[in-house]
Amino acid sequence: MKRFTQYLYECREEQKVRNVGFVKGEFRSDSGKLTIQARGADTRLGGDMQVFLFYPKGEEYEAVLQGTVSKRSPVLNYTLVFDRGDMGEAETTEDIIGLLLLDDSGKHYMAVWNGETVNTEDIRQIQAKEKKEEKNGEEKESEVSEQSGAEPSGYVCEKMHLSGIPYEAAEILTDKAKMKDAFRQGGVSAADGMRVRSAEEAQKAAEQLGYPVVVKRVDSSGSRGITVVEHSGQIEEAYENARNGSARDYVLVEKFLRGTEIGVDGFVQNHKLVFLAPHTKFVYRGAHTTVPVGHAFPYGCSGALREEIARQMQLAVTASGADQCSVNADVFVDGEKVWIIEMGGRTGATCIPELISTYYGFDFYEQMIKSALGEETDFQQTESCPCMAKLLLSPVSGTITQIDRDQVERLRQEGLELVLDYPEGHEVSAMADGTDRIGHVIVKTDREAELDEQMKRVYRCIWIDGKNLETIWEEKTAK
């Protein structure tokens, strides 16, 4: 197998304008995998990028379309998996010399394996046999899937001897099946699970584990590709939901656990947890599973339960090899029994860094940056200010037609911490997972009812397709 890493540049004709990221490749003769991280690309949020592989053809170059990705955050983290049917007229991967990203504003971003410059005017775009080939009687499409930034970050940290998560740990913590194997070997309390490669295998695994089960995409976060399955009639759809959008050829079937779901964040230095922050998790029932929509600090529990949470988290850290990084785990508790469902080598989303900073009295972002720079950190709690946050969401798809910005500003002047992610005219999706957020609200309180009242005040400021969002939620709740 050939492995390499090359910088990704914004290019204009024959010039490299600036570096915007890197591409990591793993090639066999007739297939390959490219991990793409683009931090500096100017593509607007929500904008699309077409992804091409290209190779020389005469005095020009032929670029074969692999798919389209959407920029959902300032940092693009994508994996492209391709095989012979996606390579156009290239006979082997040795013929492919680079990757091209073309955004919807016409900007070109390019990585050339030998580091040379290719004139963007000399590249001709084609389809890869309509991106499909017949394989074992089934149509197979090249895959472009979003992934966590932990894996490429781990690779860079390891190769450049920087402070950060080790590459092997990042690989484990960005693949739920590999994580499950590591937890099992490390004695971590976790749900039983099995790796499967077909709906038939998923059916057998579910029967062996016993219903209900959870079918999971192994390389996505934010509750994407996850389905709770109550009976055999739901397995095939759940398998397809997990398999679609994944760069892996397997999914995970896991025993469904009953208990209270909480979140646990922390920080690891020298292989030991030096900071631990369990917190209450607010969830919303999505189309396939529950989705985290908010968190509250502190999490009230007995000393014995807190000790068991800390013990299991340390076992998970040791099993995965996580080090010099923040960690975020989904945890189930029942009495004083604890299960680690999964853990990431990064801090949690949904306002968790802001809530940690507010409750514990230190700037969590600052401490993470200090760790990345190799500087001394201090996670000592200096205060205890109860706080909680929830995402602003819509139960229906549509367009934001109005925002009462005067009222929004008045709420901020009252001390309410709120963020709106999108302006008028932006399309929003009915809430299915955490990426469908349209903003968030943070309140210093220990009462969820107070937070919900503030949420209503914000919803009154937003209209979707001409209807007030508070009214939309009331109608949804009444059904």
CSV table of C-alpha atoms in Angstrom, one decimal:
chain,number,residue,atom,x,y,z
A,1,MET,CA,0.0,0.0,0.0
A,2,LYS,CA,1.3,3.5,-0.9
A,3,ARG,CA,0.8,6.2,1.8
A,4,PHE,CA,1.5,9.9,1.4
A,5,THR,CA,0.6,13.4,2.6
A,6,GLN,CA,0.5,16.5,0.4
A,7,TYR,CA,-0.5,20.1,1.0
A,8,LEU,CA,-3.8,21.5,-0.4
A,9,TYR,CA,-3.5,24.9,-2.1
A,10,GLU,CA,-5.9,27.4,-3.5
A,11,CYS,CA,-4.8,27.6,-7.1
A,12,ARG,CA,-5.3,30.2,-9.9
A,13,GLU,CA,-4.1,29.1,-13.4
A,14,GLU,CA,-0.4,28.1,-12.8
A,15,GLN,CA,-0.1,29.8,-9.4
A,16,LYS,CA,-0.4,28.4,-5.9
A,17,VAL,CA,-2.2,31.3,-4.1
A,18,ARG,CA,-2.1,30.0,-0.5
A,19,ASN,CA,-2.1,26.8,1.5
A,20,VAL,CA,-5.5,25.8,2.9
A,21,GLY,CA,-5.0,22.3,4.3
A,22,PHE,CA,-3.7,18.9,3.4
A,23,VAL,CA,-4.6,15.6,1.9
A,24,LYS,CA,-3.6,12.2,3.3
A,25,GLY,CA,-3.7,9.2,0.8
A,26,GLU,CA,-3.7,5.4,1.1
A,27,PHE,CA,-3.6,3.8,-2.4
A,28,ARG,CA,-3.7,0.2,-3.6
A,29,SER,CA,-3.3,-0.5,-7.3
A,30,ASP,CA,-7.0,-0.3,-8.1
A,31,SER,CA,-8.5,1.6,-5.1
A,32,GLY,CA,-7.8,4.3,-2.6
A,33,LYS,CA,-8.8,6.5,0.3
A,34,LEU,CA,-8.1,10.2,0.7
A,35,THR,CA,-8.5,12.1,3.9
A,36,ILE,CA,-9.1,15.8,3.2
A,37,GLN,CA,-8.8,18.6,5.7
A,38,ALA,CA,-9.3,22.2,4.4
A,39,ARG,CA,-9.2,24.8,7.1
A,40,GLY,CA,-8.6,27.9,5.0
A,41,ALA,CA,-11.0,27.4,2.1
A,42,ASP,CA,-13.2,30.4,1.5
A,43,THR,CA,-16.3,28.4,0.5
A,44,ARG,CA,-19.3,29.8,2.3
A,45,LEU,CA,-21.0,27.8,5.0
A,46,GLY,CA,-23.6,25.6,3.3
A,47,GLY,CA,-21.8,26.0,0.0
A,48,ASP,CA,-20.9,23.0,-2.1
A,49,MET,CA,-17.6,21.7,-3.4
A,50,GLN,CA,-17.2,19.2,-6.2
A,51,VAL,CA,-14.4,16.6,-5.7
A,52,PHE,CA,-12.3,15.4,-8.6
A,53,LEU,CA,-9.4,13.0,-9.1
A,54,PHE,CA,-7.2,13.9,-12.1
A,55,TYR,CA,-4.5,12.4,-14.3
A,56,PRO,CA,-2.5,13.5,-17.4
A,57,LYS,CA,-4.1,13.0,-20.8
A,58,GLY,CA,-2.0,14.2,-23.7
A,59,GLU,CA,-1.0,17.8,-23.0
A,60,GLU,CA,-3.9,18.4,-20.7
A,61,TYR,CA,-5.4,16.7,-17.6
A,62,GLU,CA,-8.7,14.8,-17.2
A,63,ALA,CA,-10.6,15.3,-13.9
A,64,VAL,CA,-13.1,12.6,-12.9
A,65,LEU,CA,-16.0,13.8,-10.7
A,66,GLN,CA,-16.2,11.8,-7.4
A,67,GLY,CA,-19.0,13.6,-5.7
A,68,THR,CA,-20.1,16.8,-3.9
A,69,VAL,CA,-19.6,17.8,-0.3
A,70,SER,CA,-21.2,20.6,1.6
A,71,LYS,CA,-19.3,22.9,3.9
A,72,ARG,CA,-21.1,22.7,7.3
A,73,SER,CA,-18.3,24.2,9.4
A,74,PRO,CA,-15.2,26.5,9.0
A,75,VAL,CA,-13.1,23.3,8.8
A,76,LEU,CA,-13.8,20.8,6.0
A,77,ASN,CA,-13.0,17.2,7.1
A,78,TYR,CA,-13.9,14.6,4.5
A,79,THR,CA,-12.9,11.1,3.4
A,80,LEU,CA,-13.1,10.0,-0.2
A,81,VAL,CA,-13.1,6.3,-0.9
A,82,PHE,CA,-12.9,5.2,-4.6
A,83,ASP,CA,-12.1,2.2,-6.7
A,84,ARG,CA,-11.5,1.3,-10.4
A,85,GLY,CA,-14.9,2.3,-11.6
A,86,ASP,CA,-14.3,5.9,-10.2
A,87,MET,CA,-11.0,6.5,-12.0
A,88,GLY,CA,-12.1,7.3,-15.6
A,89,GLU,CA,-9.4,6.2,-18.0
A,90,ALA,CA,-6.7,5.8,-15.4
A,91,GLU,CA,-5.6,2.2,-15.4
A,92,THR,CA,-4.2,2.2,-11.9
A,93,THR,CA,-3.9,4.6,-9.0
A,94,GLU,CA,-0.3,5.3,-10.2
A,95,ASP,CA,-1.8,7.2,-13.1
A,96,ILE,CA,-3.7,9.6,-10.7
A,97,ILE,CA,-1.5,12.6,-9.8
A,98,GLY,CA,-3.8,14.8,-7.8
A,99,LEU,CA,-7.1,15.9,-6.2
A,100,LEU,CA,-9.2,19.0,-7.2
A,101,LEU,CA,-11.9,20.7,-5.2
A,102,LEU,CA,-14.1,23.2,-7.1
A,103,ASP,CA,-16.5,25.3,-5.1
A,104,ASP,CA,-19.7,26.9,-6.2
A,105,SER,CA,-17.9,30.3,-6.6
A,106,GLY,CA,-15.4,28.9,-9.1
A,107,LYS,CA,-12.4,28.7,-6.8
A,108,HIS,CA,-10.0,25.8,-7.3
A,109,TYR,CA,-8.2,24.0,-4.5
A,110,MET,CA,-5.7,21.4,-5.5
A,111,ALA,CA,-3.2,18.8,-4.1
A,112,VAL,CA,-0.7,17.3,-6.5
A,113,TRP,CA,1.1,14.3,-5.2
A,114,ASN,CA,4.6,15.3,-6.4
A,115,GLY,CA,4.2,18.9,-5.2
A,116,GLU,CA,4.3,20.4,-8.7
A,117,THR,CA,1.9,23.0,-10.1
A,118,VAL,CA,-0.8,22.1,-12.6
A,119,ASN,CA,-2.5,24.9,-14.7
A,120,THR,CA,-6.2,24.9,-13.7
A,121,GLU,CA,-7.0,26.0,-17.3
A,122,ASP,CA,-5.6,22.7,-18.6
A,123,ILE,CA,-8.0,20.5,-16.6
A,124,ARG,CA,-11.1,19.0,-18.3
A,125,GLN,CA,-13.9,17.7,-16.1
A,126,ILE,CA,-15.7,14.4,-16.8
A,127,GLN,CA,-18.0,12.0,-15.0
A,128,ALA,CA,-16.7,8.6,-13.8
A,129,LYS,CA,-19.0,6.3,-15.9
A,130,GLU,CA,-21.8,8.2,-14.3
A,131,LYS,CA,-20.0,7.5,-11.0
A,132,LYS,CA,-21.3,3.9,-11.0
A,133,GLU,CA,-20.1,0.4,-12.0
A,134,GLU,CA,-21.7,-3.0,-11.8
A,135,LYS,CA,-20.1,-5.0,-9.0
A,136,ASN,CA,-21.6,-8.4,-7.9
A,137,GLY,CA,-24.8,-7.4,-9.5
A,138,GLU,CA,-25.1,-4.2,-7.5
A,139,GLU,CA,-24.4,-0.5,-8.3
A,140,LYS,CA,-21.5,0.8,-6.3
A,141,GLU,CA,-20.9,4.6,-5.9
A,142,SER,CA,-17.7,6.3,-4.9
A,143,GLU,CA,-18.1,7.7,-1.4
A,144,VAL,CA,-17.5,11.1,0.0
A,145,SER,CA,-18.2,11.2,3.8
A,146,GLU,CA,-17.7,13.7,6.6
A,147,GLN,CA,-15.6,12.6,9.5
A,148,SER,CA,-14.2,14.0,12.7
A,149,GLY,CA,-11.0,16.2,12.5
A,150,ALA,CA,-9.3,14.1,15.2
A,151,GLU,CA,-7.7,11.6,12.7
A,152,PRO,CA,-5.9,14.1,10.5
A,153,SER,CA,-5.1,16.2,13.5
A,154,GLY,CA,-3.5,13.1,15.2
A,155,TYR,CA,-1.5,12.4,12.1
A,156,VAL,CA,-0.1,16.0,12.0
A,157,CYS,CA,0.6,16.1,15.7
A,158,GLU,CA,2.5,12.8,15.5
A,159,LYS,CA,4.6,13.6,12.4
A,160,MET,CA,5.5,17.1,13.6
A,161,HIS,CA,6.0,16.1,17.2
A,162,LEU,CA,3.3,18.4,18.5
A,163,SER,CA,1.2,18.2,21.6
A,164,GLY,CA,-2.0,16.5,20.7
A,165,ILE,CA,-3.9,13.2,20.3
A,166,PRO,CA,-1.8,10.3,19.0
A,167,TYR,CA,-2.7,9.1,15.5
A,168,GLU,CA,-3.5,5.5,16.5
A,169,ALA,CA,-5.8,6.8,19.3
A,170,ALA,CA,-7.5,9.1,16.8
A,171,GLU,CA,-8.1,6.2,14.4
A,172,ILE,CA,-9.7,4.2,17.2
A,173,LEU,CA,-11.8,7.0,18.5
A,174,THR,CA,-13.2,7.9,15.0
A,175,ASP,CA,-14.4,4.4,14.3
A,176,LYS,CA,-17.0,3.0,16.7
A,177,ALA,CA,-16.2,-0.6,15.8
A,178,LYS,CA,-12.5,-0.2,16.5
A,179,MET,CA,-13.4,1.7,19.7
A,180,LYS,CA,-15.7,-1.2,20.7
A,181,ASP,CA,-12.9,-3.7,20.2
A,182,ALA,CA,-10.5,-1.5,22.2
A,183,PHE,CA,-13.0,-1.1,25.1
A,184,ARG,CA,-13.6,-4.8,25.2
A,185,GLN,CA,-9.9,-5.6,25.4
A,186,GLY,CA,-9.4,-2.8,28.0
A,187,GLY,CA,-12.1,-4.0,30.4
A,188,VAL,CA,-14.3,-0.9,29.8
A,189,SER,CA,-18.0,-1.3,30.8
A,190,ALA,CA,-19.8,-1.0,27.5
A,191,ALA,CA,-22.7,-2.4,25.5
A,192,ASP,CA,-22.1,-5.6,23.6
A,193,GLY,CA,-21.8,-5.1,19.9
A,194,MET,CA,-20.9,-6.8,16.6
A,195,ARG,CA,-19.4,-5.5,13.3
A,196,VAL,CA,-21.5,-6.5,10.3
A,197,ARG,CA,-21.2,-6.1,6.5
A,198,SER,CA,-24.7,-6.8,5.3
A,199,ALA,CA,-28.4,-6.5,6.3
A,200,GLU,CA,-28.4,-10.3,6.7
A,201,GLU,CA,-25.5,-10.2,9.1
A,202,ALA,CA,-27.1,-7.3,10.9
A,203,GLN,CA,-30.3,-9.5,11.3
A,204,LYS,CA,-28.3,-12.4,12.8
A,205,ALA,CA,-26.4,-10.0,15.1
A,206,ALA,CA,-29.6,-8.5,16.4
A,207,GLU,CA,-31.1,-11.9,17.1
A,208,GLN,CA,-27.9,-13.0,18.9
A,209,LEU,CA,-27.8,-9.8,21.0
A,210,GLY,CA,-31.6,-9.6,21.5
A,211,TYR,CA,-33.9,-6.8,20.6
A,212,PRO,CA,-33.9,-3.9,21.0
A,213,VAL,CA,-30.6,-3.1,19.4
A,214,VAL,CA,-28.9,0.1,18.0
A,215,VAL,CA,-27.5,0.0,14.4
A,216,LYS,CA,-24.7,2.6,14.0
A,217,ARG,CA,-22.7,4.2,11.3
A,218,VAL,CA,-19.1,3.8,12.6
A,219,ASP,CA,-17.5,7.0,11.3
A,220,SER,CA,-20.0,9.8,11.9
A,221,SER,CA,-20.9,11.9,15.0
A,222,GLY,CA,-23.9,14.0,16.0
A,223,SER,CA,-26.3,11.0,16.0
A,224,ARG,CA,-26.0,10.6,12.2
A,225,GLY,CA,-26.5,7.1,10.8
A,226,ILE,CA,-27.9,5.7,14.1
A,227,THR,CA,-31.2,3.9,14.5
A,228,VAL,CA,-32.8,2.2,17.5
A,229,VAL,CA,-34.4,-1.1,16.2
A,230,GLU,CA,-37.2,-2.7,18.1
A,231,HIS,CA,-37.9,-5.7,15.8
A,232,SER,CA,-36.6,-7.5,12.7
A,233,GLY,CA,-38.8,-5.6,10.3
A,234,GLN,CA,-36.7,-2.5,10.9
A,235,ILE,CA,-33.2,-4.0,10.4
A,236,GLU,CA,-32.8,-3.5,6.7
A,237,GLU,CA,-33.7,0.2,6.7
A,238,ALA,CA,-31.5,0.8,9.8
A,239,TYR,CA,-28.6,-1.0,8.1
A,240,GLU,CA,-29.0,1.2,5.0
A,241,ASN,CA,-29.2,4.3,7.1
A,242,ALA,CA,-25.9,3.4,8.8
A,243,ARG,CA,-24.1,2.3,5.6
A,244,ASN,CA,-25.1,5.2,3.4
A,245,GLY,CA,-22.6,8.1,3.9
A,246,SER,CA,-20.0,5.9,5.5
A,247,ALA,CA,-16.5,5.4,4.2
A,248,ARG,CA,-16.4,1.9,5.8
A,249,ASP,CA,-17.8,-1.3,4.5
A,250,TYR,CA,-19.2,-2.3,7.9
A,251,VAL,CA,-21.6,-1.0,10.5
A,252,LEU,CA,-22.0,-1.7,14.2
A,253,VAL,CA,-25.0,-3.5,15.8
A,254,GLU,CA,-25.1,-2.9,19.5
A,255,LYS,CA,-27.2,-4.0,22.4
A,256,PHE,CA,-29.6,-1.3,23.5
A,257,LEU,CA,-29.0,-0.1,27.0
A,258,ARG,CA,-31.6,1.3,29.4
A,259,GLY,CA,-30.7,4.0,31.8
A,260,THR,CA,-30.1,7.7,32.0
A,261,GLU,CA,-27.9,9.2,29.3
A,262,ILE,CA,-25.4,11.8,30.5
A,263,GLY,CA,-22.3,13.4,29.0
A,264,VAL,CA,-18.8,13.4,30.4
A,265,ASP,CA,-16.0,15.7,29.2
A,266,GLY,CA,-12.4,15.7,30.4
A,267,PHE,CA,-8.8,16.3,29.6
A,268,VAL,CA,-6.0,13.8,29.4
A,269,GLN,CA,-2.3,14.6,30.1
A,270,ASN,CA,0.4,11.9,30.3
A,271,HIS,CA,-2.3,9.2,29.8
A,272,LYS,CA,-4.2,10.3,33.0
A,273,LEU,CA,-7.5,12.2,33.3
A,274,VAL,CA,-6.5,15.5,34.9
A,275,PHE,CA,-10.0,17.0,34.6
A,276,LEU,CA,-13.4,15.4,34.6
A,277,ALA,CA,-16.8,17.1,34.0
A,278,PRO,CA,-19.9,14.9,34.0
A,279,HIS,CA,-23.1,16.8,33.0
A,280,THR,CA,-26.8,16.3,32.4
A,281,LYS,CA,-27.8,15.8,28.8
A,282,PHE,CA,-31.0,17.1,27.3
A,283,VAL,CA,-32.2,14.9,24.4
A,284,TYR,CA,-34.8,15.2,21.6
A,285,ARG,CA,-36.3,12.2,19.9
A,286,GLY,CA,-35.3,12.3,16.2
A,287,ALA,CA,-36.4,10.2,13.3
A,288,HIS,CA,-34.2,7.3,14.3
A,289,THR,CA,-32.8,7.8,17.7
A,290,THR,CA,-32.4,10.4,20.5
A,291,VAL,CA,-30.3,13.4,19.7
A,292,PRO,CA,-28.4,15.6,22.2
A,293,VAL,CA,-29.8,19.1,22.1
A,294,GLY,CA,-28.3,20.6,25.3
A,295,HIS,CA,-26.4,20.2,28.5
A,296,ALA,CA,-26.5,21.3,32.2
A,297,PHE,CA,-23.8,21.7,34.8
A,298,PRO,CA,-23.3,20.3,37.4
A,299,TYR,CA,-24.5,16.7,37.2
A,300,GLY,CA,-25.9,15.8,40.6
A,301,CYS,CA,-24.8,12.3,41.7
A,302,SER,CA,-23.5,10.4,44.7
A,303,GLY,CA,-19.8,10.3,45.4
A,304,ALA,CA,-19.7,6.5,44.6
A,305,LEU,CA,-21.3,7.1,41.2
A,306,ARG,CA,-18.8,9.9,40.4
A,307,GLU,CA,-15.9,7.6,41.3
A,308,GLU,CA,-17.2,4.9,39.0
A,309,ILE,CA,-17.7,7.4,36.2
A,310,ALA,CA,-14.1,8.5,36.7
A,311,ARG,CA,-12.8,4.9,36.8
A,312,GLN,CA,-14.6,3.9,33.6
A,313,MET,CA,-13.4,7.0,31.8
A,314,GLN,CA,-9.8,6.3,32.8
A,315,LEU,CA,-10.2,2.7,31.5
A,316,ALA,CA,-11.5,4.1,28.2
A,317,VAL,CA,-8.6,6.6,28.0
A,318,THR,CA,-6.1,3.8,28.6
A,319,ALA,CA,-7.8,1.4,26.2
A,320,SER,CA,-7.9,3.9,23.3
A,321,GLY,CA,-4.5,5.4,23.9
A,322,ALA,CA,-5.9,9.0,24.1
A,323,ASP,CA,-3.4,11.5,25.4
A,324,GLN,CA,-2.7,15.3,25.5
A,325,CYS,CA,-6.3,16.0,24.4
A,326,SER,CA,-9.8,16.7,25.5
A,327,VAL,CA,-12.2,13.8,25.6
A,328,ASN,CA,-16.0,13.7,25.3
A,329,ALA,CA,-18.1,10.6,26.1
A,330,ASP,CA,-21.7,9.4,25.9
A,331,VAL,CA,-22.4,7.5,29.1
A,332,PHE,CA,-25.3,5.6,30.5
A,333,VAL,CA,-25.9,5.3,34.2
A,334,ASP,CA,-28.4,3.1,36.1
A,335,GLY,CA,-28.1,3.3,39.9
A,336,GLU,CA,-24.4,3.2,40.4
A,337,LYS,CA,-23.7,1.1,37.2
A,338,VAL,CA,-21.9,3.0,34.4
A,339,TRP,CA,-21.5,2.1,30.7
A,340,ILE,CA,-19.3,4.1,28.3
A,341,ILE,CA,-21.2,4.1,25.0
A,342,GLU,CA,-18.6,5.9,23.0
A,343,MET,CA,-15.8,8.5,23.4
A,344,GLY,CA,-14.2,11.1,21.1
A,345,GLY,CA,-10.8,12.6,21.3
A,346,ARG,CA,-12.1,16.1,21.3
A,347,THR,CA,-14.3,18.3,23.4
A,348,GLY,CA,-18.0,18.0,23.1
A,349,ALA,CA,-20.3,20.3,21.1
A,350,THR,CA,-23.6,21.9,22.0
A,351,CYS,CA,-22.0,24.7,24.0
A,352,ILE,CA,-20.0,22.3,26.3
A,353,PRO,CA,-16.8,24.4,26.4
A,354,GLU,CA,-18.8,27.6,27.2
A,355,LEU,CA,-20.7,25.7,30.0
A,356,ILE,CA,-17.5,24.3,31.4
A,357,SER,CA,-15.9,27.8,31.5
A,358,THR,CA,-19.0,29.2,33.2
A,359,TYR,CA,-19.4,26.6,35.8
A,360,TYR,CA,-15.8,25.9,36.7
A,361,GLY,CA,-14.6,29.5,36.5
A,362,PHE,CA,-11.7,29.0,34.0
A,363,ASP,CA,-11.5,29.5,30.2
A,364,PHE,CA,-11.6,26.0,28.9
A,365,TYR,CA,-10.7,27.1,25.4
A,366,GLU,CA,-7.6,28.8,26.8
A,367,GLN,CA,-6.5,25.7,28.6
A,368,MET,CA,-7.0,23.5,25.4
A,369,ILE,CA,-4.9,26.0,23.4
A,370,LYS,CA,-2.2,26.1,26.1
A,371,SER,CA,-2.0,22.3,26.0
A,372,ALA,CA,-1.7,22.3,22.2
A,373,LEU,CA,1.2,24.8,22.5
A,374,GLY,CA,2.9,22.7,25.0
A,375,GLU,CA,2.4,25.2,27.8
A,376,GLU,CA,1.4,24.5,31.4
A,377,THR,CA,-2.4,24.2,32.0
A,378,ASP,CA,-4.6,24.8,35.0
A,379,PHE,CA,-7.9,23.0,35.3
A,380,GLN,CA,-8.5,24.1,38.9
A,381,GLN,CA,-12.1,25.0,39.7
A,382,THR,CA,-12.4,28.6,41.0
A,383,GLU,CA,-16.2,28.9,41.2
A,384,SER,CA,-19.5,26.9,40.9
A,385,CYS,CA,-22.0,28.7,38.7
A,386,PRO,CA,-24.9,26.4,37.6
A,387,CYS,CA,-25.6,26.8,34.0
A,388,MET,CA,-27.3,25.1,31.0
A,389,ALA,CA,-27.8,25.5,27.3
A,390,LYS,CA,-30.0,24.2,24.5
A,391,LEU,CA,-29.9,24.4,20.7
A,392,LEU,CA,-32.4,26.4,18.8
A,393,LEU,CA,-34.1,24.1,16.4
A,394,SER,CA,-37.1,23.9,14.0
A,395,PRO,CA,-39.5,20.9,13.9
A,396,VAL,CA,-40.2,21.7,10.2
A,397,SER,CA,-38.1,22.4,7.1
A,398,GLY,CA,-38.4,25.8,5.5
A,399,THR,CA,-36.9,29.2,5.1
A,400,ILE,CA,-36.2,31.9,7.7
A,401,THR,CA,-38.4,34.7,6.5
A,402,GLN,CA,-38.0,37.1,9.4
A,403,ILE,CA,-35.8,37.8,12.5
A,404,ASP,CA,-36.8,40.4,15.0
A,405,ARG,CA,-33.3,41.7,15.5
A,406,ASP,CA,-34.4,44.6,17.8
A,407,GLN,CA,-35.9,42.1,20.2
A,408,VAL,CA,-32.8,39.8,19.9
A,409,GLU,CA,-30.6,42.7,20.8
A,410,ARG,CA,-32.8,43.6,23.8
A,411,LEU,CA,-32.5,40.0,25.1
A,412,ARG,CA,-28.7,40.2,24.8
A,413,GLN,CA,-28.7,43.5,26.7
A,414,GLU,CA,-30.7,41.7,29.5
A,415,GLY,CA,-27.7,39.4,29.8
A,416,LEU,CA,-29.1,36.4,27.7
A,417,GLU,CA,-26.3,34.6,25.9
A,418,LEU,CA,-27.8,33.7,22.5
A,419,VAL,CA,-26.3,33.0,19.1
A,420,LEU,CA,-28.2,32.8,15.8
A,421,ASP,CA,-26.3,30.9,13.1
A,422,TYR,CA,-28.2,32.0,10.0
A,423,PRO,CA,-29.8,35.2,8.6
A,424,GLU,CA,-33.1,35.8,6.9
A,425,GLY,CA,-33.4,33.9,3.6
A,426,HIS,CA,-31.5,30.8,4.8
A,427,GLU,CA,-33.1,27.4,4.5
A,428,VAL,CA,-33.4,25.3,7.6
A,429,SER,CA,-34.1,21.6,8.0
A,430,ALA,CA,-36.5,19.8,10.4
A,431,MET,CA,-34.5,18.7,13.3
A,432,ALA,CA,-33.0,15.2,12.7
A,433,ASP,CA,-29.5,15.5,14.2
A,434,GLY,CA,-27.3,18.1,15.8
A,435,THR,CA,-26.2,19.6,12.5
A,436,ASP,CA,-29.7,21.0,12.0
A,437,ARG,CA,-29.2,23.6,14.7
A,438,ILE,CA,-30.1,27.3,13.9
A,439,GLY,CA,-28.5,28.7,17.1
A,440,HIS,CA,-28.2,28.3,20.8
A,441,VAL,CA,-29.1,29.8,24.2
A,442,ILE,CA,-27.0,29.7,27.4
A,443,VAL,CA,-28.5,30.6,30.8
A,444,LYS,CA,-26.9,30.8,34.2
A,445,THR,CA,-29.5,28.8,36.1
A,446,ASP,CA,-30.1,25.4,37.7
A,447,ARG,CA,-33.7,25.3,36.5
A,448,GLU,CA,-34.6,23.8,33.1
A,449,ALA,CA,-38.0,25.6,33.2
A,450,GLU,CA,-36.1,29.0,33.3
A,451,LEU,CA,-34.0,28.0,30.3
A,452,ASP,CA,-37.1,26.8,28.4
A,453,GLU,CA,-38.8,30.2,29.1
A,454,GLN,CA,-35.9,32.0,27.6
A,455,MET,CA,-35.9,29.7,24.6
A,456,LYS,CA,-39.5,30.7,24.0
A,457,ARG,CA,-38.6,34.3,24.0
A,458,VAL,CA,-36.0,33.7,21.4
A,459,TYR,CA,-38.3,31.5,19.3
A,460,ARG,CA,-40.8,34.5,19.2
A,461,CYS,CA,-38.1,36.4,17.3
A,462,ILE,CA,-37.8,33.9,14.4
A,463,TRP,CA,-40.3,33.2,11.6
A,464,ILE,CA,-40.1,30.1,9.3
A,465,ASP,CA,-42.1,30.5,6.1
A,466,GLY,CA,-44.0,33.4,7.6
A,467,LYS,CA,-45.0,31.5,10.8
A,468,ASN,CA,-43.5,32.3,14.2
A,469,LEU,CA,-41.2,29.5,15.5
A,470,GLU,CA,-42.8,29.5,18.9
A,471,THR,CA,-46.2,28.8,17.4
A,472,ILE,CA,-44.7,26.1,15.2
A,473,TRP,CA,-43.3,24.3,18.2
A,474,GLU,CA,-46.6,24.7,20.1
A,475,GLU,CA,-48.5,23.1,17.2
A,476,LYS,CA,-45.9,20.3,17.0
A,477,THR,CA,-46.1,19.6,20.7
A,478,ALA,CA,-49.9,19.5,20.7
A,479,LYS,CA,-50.0,16.7,18.1
